[in-house]
Amino acid sequence: MEDELVEYGFRRIIITVTAVLCALLEIVDTTIVNVALNNMRGSLGATLTDIAWVITAYAIANVIIIPMTSWLSQQFGRRNYFAASIIIFTVASFLCGNADNLWELVAFRFLQGLGGGALLVTAQTIITESYPIAKRGMAQAIYGMGVIVGPTLGPPLGGYIVDHFSWPFIFYINIPIGIIATILTLMFVKSPKYGDKLKANQVDWWGIAFLASFIGSLQFVLEHGQQDDWFNDKLILSLSVLSLFGLVLFIKRELTYKHPIVNLKVLKNTNLRVGTIMSFIMGFGLYGSTFIVPIYTQSVLGWSATDAGLLLIPSSITTGIMMPFIGKMIQRGVPQAYMVAVGFLIFFFFTFWMHNIITPNTSAEEMFWPLILRGVGLGLLFVPITTLSLSTLSGKHIGEGAAFTGMMRQLGGSFGIAIITTFIAIFNQEHRVNLISHLDKTSLQVQQTLQGLQHSFMSKGFTFNEALGKAYKAIEFKVMVQSTVLTYMDVFIYLGVLFLLCIPFILMIKKEKIKSILPKRCIRF
């Protein structure tokens, strides 16, 4: 059956381009709205807390649908399901652009997320099955270009559209691409035969409910935990409990029901089990670093959202350039675990470098090479991890495995951003208190600085008391900036240490557990 799905020549090129385009669409839409939130808030009359639901609704829909994609593909046929997902995503994009109020936009973003989550995983499955086993490393490299570049493209593209047009156009640009992708899918993508479909009374409705309560609640907690003071907030606490119970009931249901919505037994495959853990850690680093660098450049250096987004593009291009070379290395038998270990080590060097160079005046030129190093590290992580995860799966298990790795990568990103934002708040407060404790009013240096600032303001026409007040505020501002810089230094180094600690674990797994990745006859390219 697998041989029937393998494509060659022009057909494989078209299928690959279509799948990558759809994956790119989904991931770009995860981050493209970030820079448009203020414009949306103004035109829709929403508060800052409420407008965050535009991001949250999409993320929750994503993580709920991703584990179900393999089952839905089997029920409706992969080509039909993929085409339907593109249509849902495209129609929802049109509706988002035409929303008259915030909650309409949130509802349409949820619908868009349901279509988008399916695109991400199904695209990976289609690409994997379109290539022969010996070339699956290359297949994952091509797919990885979309997944790695997507989060980086969103902010600068969104910034450009908002600056030159208006926010609805960040959704309208999906429409022509969606129409083309739908036509190409119906013309070229094949559907594997998985046997009889389930009847309505056989569908795992309880499994769907438990999955939605577990994943949906967890995603909400991760998105809103920091701003709502975590477990001191009753809603966050209630949803955390609901998520825990949802997880327990979901696992029990899926392991005992005859027709589970998610086949947990596929995790018996050692390579997939290892790959899902690595996918989580990679998502933590990918989305965490994509989040922290723009936040630092905007909050400390005062850059625009567009400039902050553009800073990451050379890093993503580096990863994209590396992908084919990494794919060839895998085909020639280079162990994936060694490549992942080197990738984590390089990522540590990136965070250590950033820790050493960030100041209130760091330039784009100083950050260029560390970010290029980040791109190299991500290239060594993504392809080996995804290839390793799916390498010993076949048939419908490929789709099930892709769903697990996709979900874990997304959840890793959510955990990463939630933990980083929490650490930023905690460390910032600690550094501010420590810095203020060193500002002794009786110190000669402090008095000289204060008097110098006061005289500077008096020379501009302010009275003695007004100038003194402004001098205090200027010192307070310097303390705030310095505490923020120290905070980002801490976050970078802790992120790097996390990756460094993963290396022995990966090398240990390599020696003891990982099966042969490719048949010996397939090692040569």
Coordinates of C-alpha atoms in Angstrom, one line a residue, residues 209-493:
A209 CA -14.8 15.2 24.8
F210 CA -12.0 14.1 27.1
L211 CA -9.3 15.2 24.6
A212 CA -10.9 18.6 24.1
S213 CA -11.2 19.2 27.9
F214 CA -7.6 18.1 28.5
I215 CA -5.8 19.9 25.7
G216 CA -8.2 22.9 25.4
S217 CA -7.9 23.6 29.2
L218 CA -4.2 23.1 29.2
Q219 CA -3.6 25.5 26.3
F220 CA -5.8 28.2 28.0
V221 CA -3.8 27.8 31.2
L222 CA -0.5 28.2 29.4
E223 CA -1.7 31.2 27.4
H224 CA -3.3 33.1 30.3
G225 CA -1.6 31.8 33.4
Q226 CA 1.0 34.5 33.8
Q227 CA -1.3 37.5 33.2
D228 CA -3.9 36.0 35.6
D229 CA -1.4 35.2 38.4
W230 CA -1.5 31.4 37.8
F231 CA -3.2 29.3 40.5
N232 CA -4.3 32.4 42.5
D233 CA -6.9 32.8 39.8
K234 CA -10.0 30.6 40.3
L235 CA -10.5 30.1 36.5
I236 CA -6.9 29.0 36.0
L237 CA -7.0 26.7 39.0
S238 CA -10.4 25.1 37.8
L239 CA -9.1 24.6 34.2
S240 CA -5.9 23.0 35.5
V241 CA -7.9 20.5 37.5
L242 CA -10.2 19.9 34.5
S243 CA -7.1 19.4 32.3
L244 CA -5.7 16.8 34.7
F245 CA -8.9 14.9 35.0
G246 CA -9.4 15.1 31.2
L247 CA -5.9 13.6 30.7
V248 CA -6.5 10.7 33.0
L249 CA -10.0 9.9 31.6
F250 CA -8.7 10.3 28.0
I251 CA -5.8 7.8 28.5
K252 CA -8.1 5.3 30.2
R253 CA -10.7 5.7 27.4
E254 CA -8.3 5.4 24.5
L255 CA -6.5 2.3 25.9
T256 CA -9.8 0.4 26.5
Y257 CA -12.2 1.5 23.7
K258 CA -12.3 -0.6 20.5
H259 CA -12.2 2.4 18.1
P260 CA -10.2 5.1 19.8
I261 CA -10.0 8.6 18.4
V262 CA -6.3 8.6 19.1
N263 CA -4.3 5.4 19.0
L264 CA -2.0 5.7 22.1
K265 CA -0.7 2.2 21.4
V266 CA 1.4 3.5 18.5
L267 CA 3.6 5.1 21.3
K268 CA 5.0 1.6 21.9
N269 CA 7.3 2.3 19.0
T270 CA 10.5 3.3 20.6
N271 CA 11.6 5.8 17.9
L272 CA 8.3 7.6 18.1
R273 CA 8.3 7.8 21.8
V274 CA 11.8 9.3 21.9
G275 CA 10.9 11.6 19.0
T276 CA 7.8 13.0 20.8
I277 CA 9.9 13.9 23.8
M278 CA 12.5 15.6 21.5
S279 CA 9.7 17.4 19.6
F280 CA 8.5 18.9 22.9
I281 CA 12.0 20.1 23.8
M282 CA 12.5 21.4 20.2
G283 CA 9.2 23.3 20.3
F284 CA 10.2 24.8 23.6
G285 CA 13.4 26.2 22.0
L286 CA 12.0 27.1 18.6
Y287 CA 8.9 29.0 19.9
G288 CA 10.6 30.2 23.0
S289 CA 13.5 31.8 21.2
T290 CA 11.2 33.2 18.5
F291 CA 9.2 34.8 21.3
I292 CA 12.0 36.2 23.5
V293 CA 14.2 37.8 20.8
P294 CA 11.4 40.1 19.4
I295 CA 10.2 40.9 22.9
Y296 CA 13.8 42.0 24.0
T297 CA 14.4 44.1 20.9
Q298 CA 11.0 45.9 21.2
S299 CA 10.9 46.4 25.0
V300 CA 14.5 47.2 25.6
L301 CA 15.9 48.5 22.3
G302 CA 12.7 50.2 21.2
W303 CA 12.4 48.5 17.8
S304 CA 9.3 48.3 15.7
A305 CA 7.5 45.0 15.4
T306 CA 8.5 44.8 11.7
D307 CA 12.2 45.4 12.5
A308 CA 12.1 42.8 15.3
G309 CA 10.5 40.2 13.0
L310 CA 13.0 40.9 10.2
L311 CA 15.9 40.3 12.6
L312 CA 15.0 36.6 12.7
I313 CA 14.8 36.0 9.0
P314 CA 18.5 35.3 8.3
S315 CA 18.4 32.7 11.1
S316 CA 15.4 31.0 9.4
I317 CA 17.0 31.2 5.9
T318 CA 20.1 29.5 7.4
T319 CA 17.9 26.7 8.7
G320 CA 16.2 26.4 5.3
I321 CA 19.6 26.2 3.5
M322 CA 20.8 23.5 5.9
M323 CA 17.7 21.3 5.5
P324 CA 18.7 19.5 2.2
F325 CA 22.2 18.9 3.5
I326 CA 20.9 17.4 6.8
G327 CA 18.5 15.2 4.7
K328 CA 21.5 13.9 2.7
M329 CA 23.5 13.2 5.8
I330 CA 20.6 11.1 7.2
Q331 CA 20.4 9.2 3.9
R332 CA 24.1 8.4 4.2
G333 CA 23.7 6.9 7.6
V334 CA 24.8 9.6 10.0
P335 CA 23.0 8.7 13.3
Q336 CA 20.2 11.1 14.1
A337 CA 20.9 11.1 17.8
Y338 CA 24.4 12.5 17.3
M339 CA 23.0 15.2 15.1
V340 CA 20.3 16.1 17.6
A341 CA 23.0 16.2 20.4
V342 CA 25.2 18.6 18.3
G343 CA 22.0 20.7 17.6
F344 CA 21.3 21.1 21.3
L345 CA 25.0 22.0 22.0
I346 CA 24.9 24.7 19.2
F347 CA 21.6 26.0 20.6
F348 CA 23.4 26.3 24.0
F349 CA 26.2 28.3 22.4
F350 CA 23.6 30.6 20.8
T351 CA 21.9 31.3 24.2
F352 CA 25.3 31.8 25.9
W353 CA 26.4 34.2 23.2
M354 CA 23.2 36.2 23.5
H355 CA 23.6 36.2 27.3
N356 CA 27.0 37.9 26.8
I357 CA 26.1 40.5 24.2
I358 CA 22.7 41.9 25.2
T359 CA 22.8 45.4 26.6
P360 CA 20.4 48.4 26.5
N361 CA 22.2 49.3 23.2
T362 CA 22.9 46.0 21.4
S363 CA 22.9 46.5 17.6
A364 CA 21.4 44.2 14.9
E365 CA 25.0 43.5 13.7
E366 CA 26.0 42.1 17.1
M367 CA 23.0 39.7 17.1
F368 CA 23.4 38.6 13.5
W369 CA 26.0 35.8 14.0
P370 CA 24.4 34.4 17.2
L371 CA 21.1 34.2 15.4
I372 CA 22.8 32.4 12.4
L373 CA 24.1 29.9 15.0
R374 CA 20.5 29.5 16.2
G375 CA 19.5 28.6 12.6
V376 CA 22.2 26.0 12.4
G377 CA 21.1 24.4 15.7
L378 CA 17.5 24.3 14.6
G379 CA 18.5 22.7 11.3
L380 CA 20.3 19.9 13.2
L381 CA 17.3 19.4 15.4
F382 CA 14.2 19.5 13.2
V383 CA 15.0 17.0 10.4
P384 CA 16.7 14.3 12.5
I385 CA 13.9 14.4 15.2
T386 CA 11.0 14.2 12.7
T387 CA 12.8 11.5 10.6
L388 CA 13.6 9.5 13.7
S389 CA 10.0 9.7 15.0
L390 CA 8.5 8.3 11.8
S391 CA 11.3 6.1 10.5
T392 CA 10.0 2.8 11.7
L393 CA 6.3 3.4 11.2
S394 CA 4.2 2.3 8.2
G395 CA 0.7 2.7 6.9
K396 CA -1.8 4.6 9.0
H397 CA 0.7 4.7 11.9
I398 CA 2.7 7.3 10.0
G399 CA -0.2 9.7 10.3
E400 CA -0.7 8.8 13.9
G401 CA 3.0 9.4 14.6
A402 CA 3.0 12.7 12.8
A403 CA 0.0 13.8 14.9
F404 CA 1.9 13.1 18.2
T405 CA 5.0 14.9 17.1
G406 CA 3.0 17.9 15.8
M407 CA 1.0 18.1 19.0
M408 CA 4.1 17.8 21.2
R409 CA 6.0 20.5 19.2
Q410 CA 3.0 22.9 19.6
L411 CA 2.6 22.1 23.3
G412 CA 6.4 22.5 23.8
G413 CA 6.1 26.0 22.3
S414 CA 3.2 26.8 24.6
F415 CA 5.0 25.6 27.7
G416 CA 8.2 27.5 26.6
I417 CA 6.4 30.8 26.1
A418 CA 4.4 30.4 29.4
I419 CA 7.5 29.5 31.4
I420 CA 9.6 32.3 29.8
T421 CA 6.9 35.0 30.5
T422 CA 6.7 33.8 34.1
F423 CA 10.5 33.9 34.6
I424 CA 10.6 37.3 33.0
A425 CA 8.1 38.6 35.6
I426 CA 9.8 37.0 38.5
F427 CA 13.4 37.8 37.5
N428 CA 12.5 41.4 36.6
Q429 CA 11.1 42.0 40.1
E430 CA 14.1 40.4 41.8
H431 CA 16.6 42.4 39.8
R432 CA 14.7 45.7 40.3
V433 CA 14.6 45.1 44.1
N434 CA 18.4 44.3 44.1
L435 CA 19.3 47.3 42.0
I436 CA 17.2 49.7 44.1
S437 CA 18.8 48.3 47.3
H438 CA 22.2 49.5 46.0
L439 CA 20.9 53.1 45.4
D440 CA 21.9 54.6 48.7
K441 CA 20.9 58.3 48.9
T442 CA 23.8 59.0 51.1
S443 CA 26.2 57.7 48.4
L444 CA 28.3 60.4 46.8
Q445 CA 28.0 58.8 43.4
V446 CA 24.2 58.7 43.6
Q447 CA 24.0 62.3 44.8
Q448 CA 26.3 63.5 41.9
T449 CA 24.2 61.6 39.4
L450 CA 21.0 63.0 40.8
Q451 CA 22.3 66.6 40.8
G452 CA 23.7 66.2 37.3
L453 CA 20.3 65.1 36.0
Q454 CA 18.5 67.9 38.0
H455 CA 20.7 70.6 36.6
S456 CA 20.2 69.2 33.1
F457 CA 16.4 69.5 33.5
M458 CA 16.7 72.9 35.1
S459 CA 18.7 74.1 32.1
K460 CA 15.7 73.2 29.9
G461 CA 13.4 75.5 31.9
F462 CA 12.0 73.3 34.7
T463 CA 11.8 74.6 38.3
F464 CA 14.0 73.2 41.0
N465 CA 11.3 70.8 42.3
E466 CA 10.1 69.8 38.8
A467 CA 13.7 69.0 37.8
L468 CA 14.3 67.0 41.0
G469 CA 11.2 64.9 40.3
K470 CA 12.2 64.3 36.7
A471 CA 15.7 63.3 37.9
Y472 CA 14.3 60.6 40.2
K473 CA 12.1 59.4 37.3
A474 CA 15.1 59.2 35.0
I475 CA 17.0 57.1 37.6
E476 CA 14.0 54.9 38.0
F477 CA 13.8 54.4 34.2
K478 CA 17.5 53.4 34.1
V479 CA 16.9 50.9 36.9
M480 CA 13.9 49.4 35.0
V481 CA 15.9 49.1 31.8
Q482 CA 18.9 47.5 33.6
S483 CA 16.7 45.1 35.5
T484 CA 15.0 44.1 32.2
V485 CA 18.4 43.5 30.5
L486 CA 19.5 41.4 33.4
T487 CA 16.3 39.4 33.2
Y488 CA 16.7 38.6 29.6
M489 CA 20.3 37.5 30.3
D490 CA 19.0 35.1 32.9
V491 CA 16.3 33.7 30.6
F492 CA 18.8 33.1 27.8
I493 CA 21.3 31.3 30.0

